[in-house]
Short mmCIF file of C-alpha atoms in Angstrom, two decimals:
data_model
loop_
_atom_site.label_atom_id
_atom_site.label_comp_id
_atom_site.label_asym_id
_atom_site.label_seq_id
_atom_site.Cartn_x
_atom_site.Cartn_y
_atom_site.Cartn_z
CA UNK A 269 1.00 -4.72 29.44
CA UNK A 270 3.50 -4.79 27.43
CA UNK A 271 3.35 -2.53 24.18
CA UNK A 272 5.45 -2.48 20.98
CA UNK A 273 5.32 -0.42 18.19
CA UNK A 274 6.61 -0.12 14.38
CA UNK A 275 9.66 1.24 15.69
CA UNK A 276 10.45 -0.97 18.29
CA UNK A 277 10.07 -3.73 15.85
CA UNK A 278 12.54 -2.31 13.76
CA UNK A 279 14.98 -2.00 16.02
CA UNK A 280 14.76 -6.02 17.43
CA UNK A 281 14.00 -7.30 13.60
CA UNK A 282 16.31 -4.83 11.88
CA UNK A 283 19.02 -3.73 14.06
CA UNK A 284 19.20 -6.81 16.23
CA UNK A 285 18.60 -5.08 19.46
CA UNK A 286 18.74 -7.16 22.59
CA UNK A 287 14.84 -7.74 24.23
CA UNK A 288 15.11 -7.03 27.71
CA UNK A 289 12.61 -8.77 29.92
CA UNK A 290 10.61 -6.95 32.53
CA UNK A 291 10.71 -8.64 35.44
CA UNK A 292 6.67 -7.85 36.26
CA UNK A 293 5.67 -8.95 32.99
CA UNK A 294 7.22 -12.23 33.82
CA UNK A 295 5.55 -12.32 36.79
CA UNK A 296 2.45 -11.74 35.37
CA UNK A 297 3.04 -14.74 32.56
CA UNK A 298 3.41 -17.27 35.34
CA UNK A 299 0.63 -16.32 37.36
CA UNK A 300 -1.76 -17.12 34.50
CA UNK A 301 0.14 -20.03 33.80
CA UNK A 302 -0.59 -21.01 37.65
CA UNK A 303 -4.28 -20.36 37.63
CA UNK A 304 -5.17 -22.29 34.54
CA UNK A 305 -2.79 -24.88 35.50
CA UNK A 306 -5.30 -24.80 38.96
CA UNK A 307 -8.47 -23.69 37.03
CA UNK A 308 -8.00 -27.01 34.95
CA UNK A 309 -7.97 -29.78 37.33
CA UNK A 310 -11.53 -30.79 37.03
CA UNK A 311 -12.71 -28.86 34.17
CA UNK A 312 -13.06 -29.24 30.35
CA UNK A 313 -10.76 -26.49 28.93
CA UNK A 314 -10.47 -26.90 24.94
CA UNK A 315 -6.49 -27.48 23.79
CA UNK A 316 -5.64 -28.69 27.45
CA UNK A 317 -7.66 -32.00 28.23
CA UNK A 318 -9.25 -32.29 24.53
CA UNK A 319 -8.22 -32.73 21.23
CA UNK A 320 -8.14 -29.59 18.53
CA UNK A 321 -10.61 -28.52 15.92
CA UNK A 322 -13.29 -31.24 15.09
CA UNK A 323 -10.92 -33.84 17.71
CA UNK A 324 -11.81 -31.54 20.07
CA UNK A 325 -14.63 -34.19 21.60
CA UNK A 326 -12.17 -36.34 22.27
CA UNK A 327 -10.95 -35.91 25.95
CA UNK A 328 -7.49 -36.73 26.45
CA UNK A 329 -6.36 -38.98 29.61
CA UNK A 330 -4.11 -37.19 31.96
CA UNK A 331 -1.06 -39.13 31.43
CA UNK A 332 -0.79 -37.95 27.70
CA UNK A 333 -1.61 -33.98 27.76
CA UNK A 334 2.10 -32.98 27.64
CA UNK A 335 2.12 -35.63 24.42
CA UNK A 336 -0.92 -33.69 23.32
CA UNK A 337 0.85 -30.59 23.02
CA UNK A 338 3.73 -32.24 21.17
CA UNK A 339 1.41 -33.99 18.78
CA UNK A 340 -0.03 -30.72 17.79
CA UNK A 341 3.18 -28.79 16.72
CA UNK A 342 4.64 -31.73 15.35
CA UNK A 343 1.52 -32.43 12.88
CA UNK A 344 0.85 -29.07 11.64
CA UNK A 345 4.56 -28.32 10.68
CA UNK A 346 3.92 -28.90 6.94
CA UNK A 347 4.71 -25.81 5.84
CA UNK A 348 6.00 -25.16 2.19
CA UNK A 349 7.31 -22.48 -0.13
CA UNK A 350 9.96 -20.25 0.25
CA UNK A 351 11.07 -20.08 4.18
CA UNK A 352 11.02 -16.55 5.56
CA UNK A 353 14.06 -14.16 5.50
CA UNK A 354 16.02 -13.29 8.82
CA UNK A 355 13.88 -10.10 9.03
CA UNK A 356 10.62 -11.37 8.78
CA UNK A 357 11.07 -14.08 10.83
CA UNK A 358 12.33 -12.36 13.82
CA UNK A 359 9.49 -9.85 13.41
CA UNK A 360 7.06 -13.22 13.78
CA UNK A 361 8.91 -14.30 17.16
CA UNK A 362 8.66 -10.52 17.93
CA UNK A 363 4.76 -10.72 17.22
CA UNK A 364 4.65 -14.04 19.21
CA UNK A 365 6.34 -13.24 22.08
CA UNK A 366 4.65 -9.67 22.64
CA UNK A 367 0.93 -11.37 22.47
CA UNK A 368 2.20 -13.81 25.26
CA UNK A 369 3.22 -11.08 27.20
CA UNK A 370 -0.01 -9.62 27.81
CA UNK A 371 -0.53 -12.46 30.16
CA UNK A 372 -3.53 -13.71 28.67
CA UNK A 373 -2.76 -16.73 26.96
CA UNK A 374 -1.70 -19.29 30.34
CA UNK A 375 1.51 -20.37 28.78
CA UNK A 376 5.06 -21.06 30.94
CA UNK A 377 7.52 -18.92 31.11
CA UNK A 378 9.50 -21.52 29.70
CA UNK A 379 7.88 -20.48 26.59
CA UNK A 380 8.96 -16.46 26.64
CA UNK A 381 12.40 -17.12 27.90
CA UNK A 382 13.26 -19.90 24.68
CA UNK A 383 11.80 -16.78 21.85
CA UNK A 384 13.66 -14.46 23.71
CA UNK A 385 16.81 -16.42 23.77
CA UNK A 386 16.28 -17.23 20.14
CA UNK A 387 15.95 -13.42 19.49
CA UNK A 388 18.91 -12.54 21.76
CA UNK A 389 21.34 -15.54 20.13
CA UNK A 390 20.16 -14.94 16.57
CA UNK A 391 18.51 -18.21 15.84
CA UNK A 392 16.48 -18.13 13.24
CA UNK A 393 13.78 -20.53 12.83
CA UNK A 394 12.66 -22.04 9.67
CA UNK A 395 8.78 -20.73 8.53
CA UNK A 396 7.83 -21.11 5.24
CA UNK A 397 5.93 -18.76 3.38
CA UNK A 398 2.71 -21.36 2.56
CA UNK A 399 0.71 -23.25 5.08
CA UNK A 400 -1.59 -20.67 7.08
CA UNK A 401 -5.80 -20.11 6.60
CA UNK A 402 -5.27 -17.74 9.23
CA UNK A 403 -8.45 -18.77 11.00
CA UNK A 404 -7.43 -20.96 13.99
CA UNK A 405 -3.91 -18.44 13.65
CA UNK A 406 -1.19 -19.05 11.91
CA UNK A 407 -1.32 -22.73 12.67
CA UNK A 408 1.08 -23.78 9.95
CA UNK A 409 3.72 -21.15 10.38
CA UNK A 410 4.20 -21.46 14.02
CA UNK A 411 4.23 -24.91 14.53
CA UNK A 412 7.36 -24.69 12.68
CA UNK A 413 8.27 -21.64 14.95
CA UNK A 414 7.24 -24.12 17.74
CA UNK A 415 9.12 -27.30 16.27
CA UNK A 416 12.11 -24.89 16.40
CA UNK A 417 11.61 -24.20 19.98
CA UNK A 418 11.64 -27.57 20.88
CA UNK A 419 14.92 -28.59 19.56
CA UNK A 420 13.47 -29.97 16.25
CA UNK A 421 13.53 -29.56 12.58
CA UNK A 422 15.98 -26.62 10.99
CA UNK A 423 16.94 -22.60 12.15
CA UNK A 424 19.38 -20.55 10.51
CA UNK A 425 22.43 -19.93 11.85
CA UNK A 426 24.27 -17.02 10.27
CA UNK A 427 22.37 -17.80 7.31
CA UNK A 428 23.19 -21.48 7.13
CA UNK A 429 20.31 -23.86 7.54
CA UNK A 430 21.01 -26.70 10.28
CA UNK A 431 19.55 -28.64 12.18
CA UNK A 432 18.07 -27.08 15.33
CA UNK A 433 19.69 -29.19 17.90
CA UNK A 434 22.88 -28.62 16.63
CA UNK A 435 22.46 -24.90 16.97
CA UNK A 436 21.35 -24.95 20.26
CA UNK A 437 23.83 -27.22 21.99
CA UNK A 438 26.24 -24.92 20.47
CA UNK A 439 24.67 -22.04 21.83
CA UNK A 440 24.26 -23.71 25.04
CA UNK A 441 20.39 -23.41 24.90
CA UNK A 442 18.00 -26.22 25.71
CA UNK A 443 14.96 -27.65 24.17
CA UNK A 444 12.03 -26.10 25.27
CA UNK A 445 10.18 -28.55 27.69
CA UNK A 446 6.31 -27.89 26.88
CA UNK A 447 3.46 -27.84 29.50
CA UNK A 448 -0.53 -27.36 29.88
CA UNK A 449 -1.15 -25.65 26.36
CA UNK A 450 2.46 -23.98 25.31
CA UNK A 451 2.16 -25.98 21.85
CA UNK A 452 -1.31 -24.47 21.28
CA UNK A 453 -0.63 -20.79 22.87
CA UNK A 454 2.61 -21.26 20.49
CA UNK A 455 0.66 -22.02 17.06
CA UNK A 456 -3.11 -20.33 17.90
CA UNK A 457 -2.71 -16.80 16.65
CA UNK A 458 -2.05 -14.46 14.23
CA UNK A 459 1.72 -13.93 15.09
CA UNK A 460 2.94 -15.01 11.44
CA UNK A 461 0.96 -12.45 8.94
CA UNK A 462 0.90 -9.54 11.71
CA UNK A 463 5.17 -9.98 12.30
CA UNK A 464 5.09 -9.76 8.15
CA UNK A 465 2.60 -7.02 8.22
CA UNK A 466 5.09 -5.33 10.15
CA UNK A 467 8.03 -5.43 8.46
CA UNK A 468 5.17 -4.96 5.11
CA UNK A 469 4.62 -1.68 6.72
CA UNK A 470 8.09 -0.29 7.67
CA UNK A 471 9.20 -1.11 3.77
CA UNK A 472 6.36 0.70 2.73
CA UNK A 473 6.99 4.05 4.70
CA UNK A 474 10.48 3.73 2.69
CA UNK A 475 9.26 3.32 -0.11
CA UNK A 476 6.77 6.08 0.04
CA UNK A 477 9.80 8.10 0.71
CA UNK A 478 11.19 7.23 -2.57
CA UNK A 479 8.06 7.83 -4.33
CA UNK A 480 8.12 11.68 -2.91
CA UNK A 481 11.70 11.94 -4.01
CA UNK A 482 11.31 10.79 -7.72
CA UNK A 483 8.35 12.78 -7.96
CA UNK A 484 10.67 15.80 -6.72
CA UNK A 485 13.45 15.52 -8.41
CA UNK A 486 11.55 15.17 -11.82
CA UNK A 487 9.29 18.22 -11.37
CA UNK A 488 12.86 19.82 -11.11
CA UNK A 489 14.50 18.10 -14.10
CA UNK A 490 11.47 19.11 -16.38
CA UNK A 491 11.27 22.87 -14.49
CA UNK A 492 7.76 22.01 -13.51
CA UNK A 493 5.37 25.28 -12.19
CA UNK A 494 5.22 25.24 -8.01
CA UNK A 495 1.49 24.83 -7.82
CA UNK A 496 0.42 21.71 -8.27
CA UNK A 497 2.44 20.94 -4.34
CA UNK A 498 1.69 24.24 -2.82
CA UNK A 499 0.50 24.28 0.36
CA UNK A 500 -2.74 26.80 -0.87
CA UNK A 501 -3.41 24.42 -3.42
CA UNK A 502 -3.56 21.40 -1.75
CA UNK A 503 -5.33 23.12 1.47
CA UNK A 504 -8.70 23.12 -0.22
CA UNK A 505 -8.82 19.43 -0.31
CA UNK A 506 -9.46 17.71 3.51
CA UNK A 507 -7.16 14.98 3.41
CA UNK A 508 -4.06 14.67 5.68
CA UNK A 509 -1.85 12.08 3.19
CA UNK A 510 -2.24 14.17 0.51
CA UNK A 511 -1.47 18.06 2.18
CA UNK A 512 1.51 16.00 4.13
CA UNK A 513 3.01 14.24 0.79
CA UNK A 514 2.91 18.12 -0.72
CA UNK A 515 4.93 19.55 2.14
CA UNK A 516 7.21 16.73 1.44
CA UNK A 517 7.41 17.71 -1.99
CA UNK A 518 8.26 21.57 -1.10
CA UNK A 519 10.40 20.65 1.68
CA UNK A 520 12.37 18.52 -0.86
CA UNK A 521 12.79 21.09 -3.58
CA UNK A 522 13.42 24.08 -1.23
CA UNK A 523 16.29 25.89 -2.71
CA UNK A 524 16.06 24.58 -6.25
CA UNK A 525 16.59 27.16 -9.33
CA UNK A 526 14.58 25.04 -11.40
CA UNK A 527 11.22 25.01 -10.42
CA UNK A 528 8.95 27.50 -11.96
CA UNK A 529 6.76 30.30 -9.93
CA UNK A 530 3.18 30.32 -12.28
CA UNK A 531 3.51 34.36 -10.82
CA UNK A 532 6.08 34.39 -13.52
CA UNK A 533 3.89 32.90 -15.97
CA UNK A 534 0.85 35.49 -14.76
CA UNK A 535 2.96 38.14 -15.58
CA UNK A 536 4.93 37.41 -18.67
CA UNK A 537 3.40 39.74 -21.21
CA UNK A 538 5.30 37.89 -23.87
CA UNK A 539 3.09 34.60 -23.71
CA UNK A 540 0.40 36.80 -23.55
CA UNK A 541 0.69 37.60 -27.30
CA UNK A 542 0.85 34.08 -27.91
CA UNK A 543 -1.50 31.45 -29.41
CA UNK A 544 0.24 28.56 -28.92
CA UNK A 545 2.37 27.94 -26.38
CA UNK A 546 5.93 26.14 -26.50
CA UNK A 547 5.46 24.69 -22.91
CA UNK A 548 2.93 23.06 -21.39
CA UNK A 549 0.70 25.08 -19.10
CA UNK A 550 -0.01 22.28 -16.56
CA UNK A 551 1.78 18.79 -16.38
CA UNK A 552 0.76 15.74 -17.56
CA UNK A 553 -1.35 14.05 -14.47
CA UNK A 554 1.82 11.60 -13.40
CA UNK A 555 3.70 14.95 -12.90
CA UNK A 556 1.06 17.02 -11.23
CA UNK A 557 -1.36 14.80 -9.52
CA UNK A 558 1.13 13.25 -6.79
CA UNK A 559 -0.22 14.67 -3.42
CA UNK A 560 -3.58 13.56 -4.79
CA UNK A 561 -2.08 9.70 -5.78
CA UNK A 562 0.52 9.54 -2.87
CA UNK A 563 -1.58 11.06 -0.54
CA UNK A 564 -4.11 7.92 -0.32
CA UNK A 565 -1.17 5.70 -0.22
CA UNK A 566 -0.03 7.48 3.16
CA UNK A 567 -3.04 7.46 4.66
CA UNK A 568 -3.60 4.01 4.01
CA UNK A 569 -0.63 3.11 5.10
CA UNK A 570 -1.14 5.12 8.35
CA UNK A 571 -4.32 3.38 9.15
CA UNK A 572 -2.71 -0.01 8.29
CA UNK A 573 0.25 0.73 11.34
CA UNK A 574 -2.40 1.40 13.29
CA UNK A 575 -4.14 -1.95 12.79
CA UNK A 576 -0.81 -3.55 13.22
CA UNK A 577 0.24 -2.21 15.92
CA UNK A 578 -3.07 -2.98 17.77
CA UNK A 579 -2.76 -6.32 17.06
CA UNK A 580 1.03 -6.59 17.74
CA UNK A 581 -0.34 -5.57 21.39
CA UNK A 582 -3.41 -7.85 21.55
CA UNK A 583 -4.01 -11.35 22.67
CA UNK A 584 -4.98 -13.21 19.58
CA UNK A 585 -4.79 -17.24 20.45
CA UNK A 586 -7.84 -19.42 22.06
CA UNK A 587 -8.82 -19.83 24.87
CA UNK A 588 -8.09 -16.56 26.56
CA UNK A 589 -7.26 -16.72 30.43
CA UNK A 590 -8.07 -14.17 32.65
CA UNK A 591 -7.17 -14.75 36.19
CA UNK A 592 -8.99 -11.28 37.44
CA UNK A 593 -12.36 -12.74 36.21
CA UNK A 594 -11.74 -16.29 37.51
CA UNK A 595 -12.44 -17.62 34.13
CA UNK A 596 -11.12 -19.00 30.70
CA UNK A 597 -13.40 -17.51 27.78
CA UNK A 598 -13.31 -19.89 24.03
CA UNK A 599 -13.51 -17.70 21.21
CA UNK A 600 -11.97 -16.36 18.12
CA UNK A 601 -9.62 -13.75 18.75
CA UNK A 602 -7.21 -15.89 16.62
CA UNK A 603 -8.99 -14.77 13.30
CA UNK A 604 -6.95 -13.11 11.28
CA UNK A 605 -9.39 -10.70 8.68
CA UNK A 606 -7.84 -7.35 10.52
CA UNK A 607 -4.96 -7.95 9.22
CA UNK A 608 -6.03 -9.63 6.03
CA UNK A 609 -8.03 -6.53 4.77
CA UNK A 610 -5.34 -4.27 5.82
CA UNK A 611 -2.28 -6.26 3.83
CA UNK A 612 -4.93 -6.28 0.65
CA UNK A 613 -5.51 -2.56 1.07
CA UNK A 614 -1.43 -2.12 1.10
CA UNK A 615 -1.22 -4.16 -1.56
CA UNK A 616 -3.36 -2.04 -3.36
CA UNK A 617 -1.94 1.07 -2.83
CA UNK A 618 1.55 -0.06 -3.52
CA UNK A 619 0.59 -1.35 -6.87
CA UNK A 620 -0.82 2.27 -7.49
CA UNK A 621 2.55 4.03 -6.21
CA UNK A 622 4.31 1.03 -8.76
CA UNK A 623 2.18 2.37 -11.69
CA UNK A 624 2.59 6.22 -10.90
CA UNK A 625 6.34 5.42 -10.71
CA UNK A 626 6.18 3.27 -14.07
CA UNK A 627 4.15 6.53 -16.04
CA UNK A 628 6.70 8.82 -14.70
CA UNK A 629 9.49 6.85 -16.41
CA UNK A 630 7.07 6.29 -19.42
CA UNK A 631 6.93 9.97 -19.26
CA UNK A 632 11.15 10.17 -19.44
CA UNK A 633 11.49 7.32 -21.74
CA UNK A 634 9.01 9.35 -24.84
CA UNK A 635 10.69 12.34 -26.24
CA UNK A 636 7.04 13.58 -27.46
CA UNK A 637 5.83 13.98 -24.25
CA UNK A 638 8.73 15.13 -22.21
CA UNK A 639 9.96 17.68 -24.84
CA UNK A 640 13.53 17.64 -23.30
CA UNK A 641 15.12 14.63 -23.19
CA UNK A 642 16.50 12.13 -26.11
CA UNK A 643 13.96 8.76 -26.97
CA UNK A 644 14.40 6.38 -23.90
CA UNK A 645 17.49 9.08 -22.38
CA UNK A 646 19.41 8.01 -25.26
CA UNK A 647 23.11 9.59 -24.76
CA UNK A 648 24.75 7.36 -27.52
CA UNK A 649 24.18 7.11 -31.09
CA UNK A 650 20.46 7.05 -31.68
CA UNK A 651 19.93 3.12 -33.89
CA UNK A 652 23.23 2.23 -32.59
CA UNK A 653 22.56 2.69 -28.77
CA UNK A 654 19.50 1.68 -26.90
CA UNK A 655 19.59 4.43 -23.94
CA UNK A 656 17.28 3.02 -21.22
CA UNK A 657 15.10 0.98 -23.75
CA UNK A 658 15.22 -2.57 -22.92
CA UNK A 659 15.13 -1.38 -18.72
CA UNK A 660 11.88 0.33 -19.39
CA UNK A 661 10.82 -3.50 -20.87
CA UNK A 662 11.62 -4.57 -16.62
CA UNK A 663 9.79 -1.91 -15.03
CA UNK A 664 6.54 -2.10 -17.05
CA UNK A 665 6.11 -5.87 -16.65
CA UNK A 666 6.79 -5.66 -13.22
CA UNK A 667 4.13 -3.53 -12.73
CA UNK A 668 1.97 -5.68 -14.58
CA UNK A 669 2.64 -8.36 -12.13
CA UNK A 670 1.85 -6.28 -9.25
CA UNK A 671 -1.70 -5.30 -11.07
CA UNK A 672 -2.04 -8.64 -11.59
CA UNK A 673 -1.42 -9.77 -7.78
CA UNK A 674 -3.86 -6.97 -6.38
CA UNK A 675 -6.97 -8.87 -6.43
CA UNK A 676 -8.45 -9.46 -3.14
CA UNK A 677 -7.12 -12.26 -0.69
CA UNK A 678 -9.23 -11.06 2.22
CA UNK A 679 -12.50 -12.44 0.28
CA UNK A 680 -11.18 -15.72 -0.85
CA UNK A 681 -12.26 -17.61 2.01
CA UNK A 682 -12.27 -21.69 1.49
CA UNK A 683 -13.93 -23.69 4.22
CA UNK A 684 -11.12 -26.55 5.39
CA UNK A 685 -10.91 -28.65 8.79
CA UNK A 686 -14.01 -30.93 8.37
CA UNK A 687 -16.02 -27.16 7.86
CA UNK A 688 -15.07 -26.46 11.68
CA UNK A 689 -12.99 -23.41 9.75
CA UNK A 690 -15.87 -22.29 7.30
CA UNK A 691 -15.09 -18.91 6.81
CA UNK A 692 -11.10 -17.96 7.28
CA UNK A 693 -9.16 -14.82 6.62
CA UNK A 694 -6.32 -15.88 4.54
CA UNK A 695 -4.31 -13.20 6.38
CA UNK A 696 -0.80 -14.52 5.86
CA UNK A 697 -1.40 -15.29 2.34
CA UNK A 698 -2.21 -11.34 1.98
CA UNK A 699 0.76 -10.21 3.68
CA UNK A 700 3.04 -12.98 1.39
CA UNK A 701 1.46 -11.20 -1.81
CA UNK A 702 1.85 -7.88 -0.31
CA UNK A 703 5.34 -8.91 0.33
CA UNK A 704 5.80 -9.50 -3.24
CA UNK A 705 4.17 -6.24 -4.70
CA UNK A 706 6.11 -4.52 -2.03
CA UNK A 707 9.34 -6.34 -3.87
CA UNK A 708 7.71 -5.38 -7.20
CA UNK A 709 7.57 -1.68 -6.30
CA UNK A 710 10.81 -1.12 -4.98
CA UNK A 711 12.39 -2.85 -8.33
CA UNK A 712 10.66 -0.31 -10.08
CA UNK A 713 11.89 2.34 -7.80
CA UNK A 714 15.04 1.33 -8.55
CA UNK A 715 14.73 1.89 -12.28
CA UNK A 716 12.77 4.81 -12.57
CA UNK A 717 15.48 6.56 -10.00
CA UNK A 718 18.43 5.40 -11.89
CA UNK A 719 16.42 7.17 -14.90
CA UNK A 720 16.15 9.95 -12.95
CA UNK A 721 19.83 10.18 -12.46
CA UNK A 722 20.50 9.73 -16.26
CA UNK A 723 17.85 12.75 -17.09
CA UNK A 724 19.73 14.83 -14.66
CA UNK A 725 22.96 14.35 -16.49
CA UNK A 726 21.37 15.19 -20.04
CA UNK A 727 20.69 18.51 -18.63
CA UNK A 728 22.51 21.23 -19.15
CA UNK A 729 25.69 22.15 -16.85
CA UNK A 730 23.64 25.52 -15.33
CA UNK A 731 20.79 23.64 -14.94
CA UNK A 732 22.06 20.59 -13.57
CA UNK A 733 23.59 22.88 -10.92
CA UNK A 734 20.46 24.36 -10.13
CA UNK A 735 19.01 21.61 -8.49
CA UNK A 736 17.97 21.48 -5.25
CA UNK A 737 20.45 20.53 -2.40
CA UNK A 738 18.37 17.43 -1.78
CA UNK A 739 18.78 16.57 -5.31
CA UNK A 740 22.15 16.44 -5.43
CA UNK A 741 22.37 14.40 -2.15
CA UNK A 742 20.23 11.59 -3.87
CA UNK A 743 21.40 12.03 -7.19
CA UNK A 744 25.24 11.31 -5.77
CA UNK A 745 24.12 8.08 -3.70
CA UNK A 746 22.66 6.65 -6.83
CA UNK A 747 25.42 7.48 -8.67
CA UNK A 748 27.44 5.44 -6.66
CA UNK A 749 26.11 2.40 -7.71
CA UNK A 750 24.99 2.60 -10.98
CA UNK A 751 26.86 4.73 -13.43
CA UNK A 752 25.54 7.29 -16.22
CA UNK A 753 24.83 5.46 -19.49
CA UNK A 754 26.49 6.06 -22.73
CA UNK A 755 27.57 3.40 -24.44
CA UNK A 756 25.44 -0.17 -24.16
CA UNK A 757 26.15 -1.96 -21.22
CA UNK A 758 24.31 -4.95 -19.41
CA UNK A 759 22.19 -2.75 -16.22
CA UNK A 760 20.93 -6.02 -14.08
CA UNK A 761 23.97 -5.40 -11.44
CA UNK A 762 23.46 -1.70 -11.37
CA UNK A 763 19.63 -2.10 -10.80
CA UNK A 764 20.45 -4.71 -8.20
CA UNK A 765 22.63 -2.58 -6.35
CA UNK A 766 20.47 0.61 -6.52
CA UNK A 767 17.36 -1.94 -5.10
CA UNK A 768 19.36 -3.36 -2.39
CA UNK A 769 20.28 0.67 -1.21
CA UNK A 770 16.92 2.12 -1.43
CA UNK A 771 15.27 -1.12 0.13
CA UNK A 772 17.26 -1.48 3.45
CA UNK A 773 18.50 1.87 3.69
CA UNK A 774 16.51 4.00 6.22
CA UNK A 775 15.33 7.14 4.96
CA UNK A 776 13.56 9.87 6.47
CA UNK A 777 12.85 13.34 4.46
#
């Protein structure tokens, strides 16, 4: 069977790698279609010679079977809201394509070839965020995809919204001529929520790397002790994510002359004579508990990746065509609960990550907490200048929005479709809201990284020189996009530049 990974989704969706079909895979799809064509001649098969949903009790005459598929696509192209951007839309196409390549859907090879043509020719379908309840699959969003494949509606070409027919004609492509159950096959699946979930996870993994980076750099800037992310301390708590975060932090700060070794305090006879210590013996939780807070985030993303990759490589429509069993099976593989639940979980952990970054930012803003930097990292004249005071408001309010968005979508089923769909997944809603929480997290991260670099610039020159090579490298990258703040100048363009950099640049520790 054809398999695709998150790494391959990144290649095809972000890097626009050419998608090349394997001939044997196309042959299997053709066999599935041929079997269904023959099998359905003298049988009642849902969606081939019946209506859909509550209308399934009505048989469709033979001369209307093709019209049935077109009517389904056109009637369900009712999405609203923002259209998915190119990266998300490409991922949705990839998810639908790979589901068909399992050769269990009975679609024609023409559907496969049209999807590949869209991908390789940069034709981006207009798919709206809102419309799916995620139970008979993503009917509305995938109908918009289907509408574009048959040459109708609007697509995006080089970022410009244009009529599909015009774009296809310019690129030498013909509208898809649907057969048998092609229309139902296109829309009856979880590919919108799954395609979105895949992109969410790719971005989320980048975000965790930045959170580890920020946490490591703040540990350096305040000269914290090293044992909170030591191998020995984290080894006695048996969670892979926690141990991985701690390892990444150790790797990041390697070569730093600012991180303190706890053994030095143990050997400090002067400190033993004091009744009150000038510096904290242990850091605040947002500094000291990073492995314990980001560990569950990482573990959640790893499990979510497993679920999403399973869904990407599954047949998730209805009915399922199995030539090897000489049968067609009716059921509910289009139900999106797996993706809905994982996107809810991802949304929760991304909000917690955002909260951690906001608390670290607050630590830097509050001179009474950090005991090292001026209020709001203000390098100007106190009272006259404001430093990062205004910038912090944005981070705090954005974090609050993510907290409000973090209620569960998975449990918010609403019966519809004449109660035929009496319990639904809302999986695409879950993926859409997770996407917004992710966007918020990157915005807060951008502000936090700017603040960390501001704090670094406020260090004594000899301290700054002691930064780890990794910290110096990241500092240089941020400084190319956001300058040291002394005089009060608008920061919105700098925030946007840093946001774009940290979100769209692949980053591996």
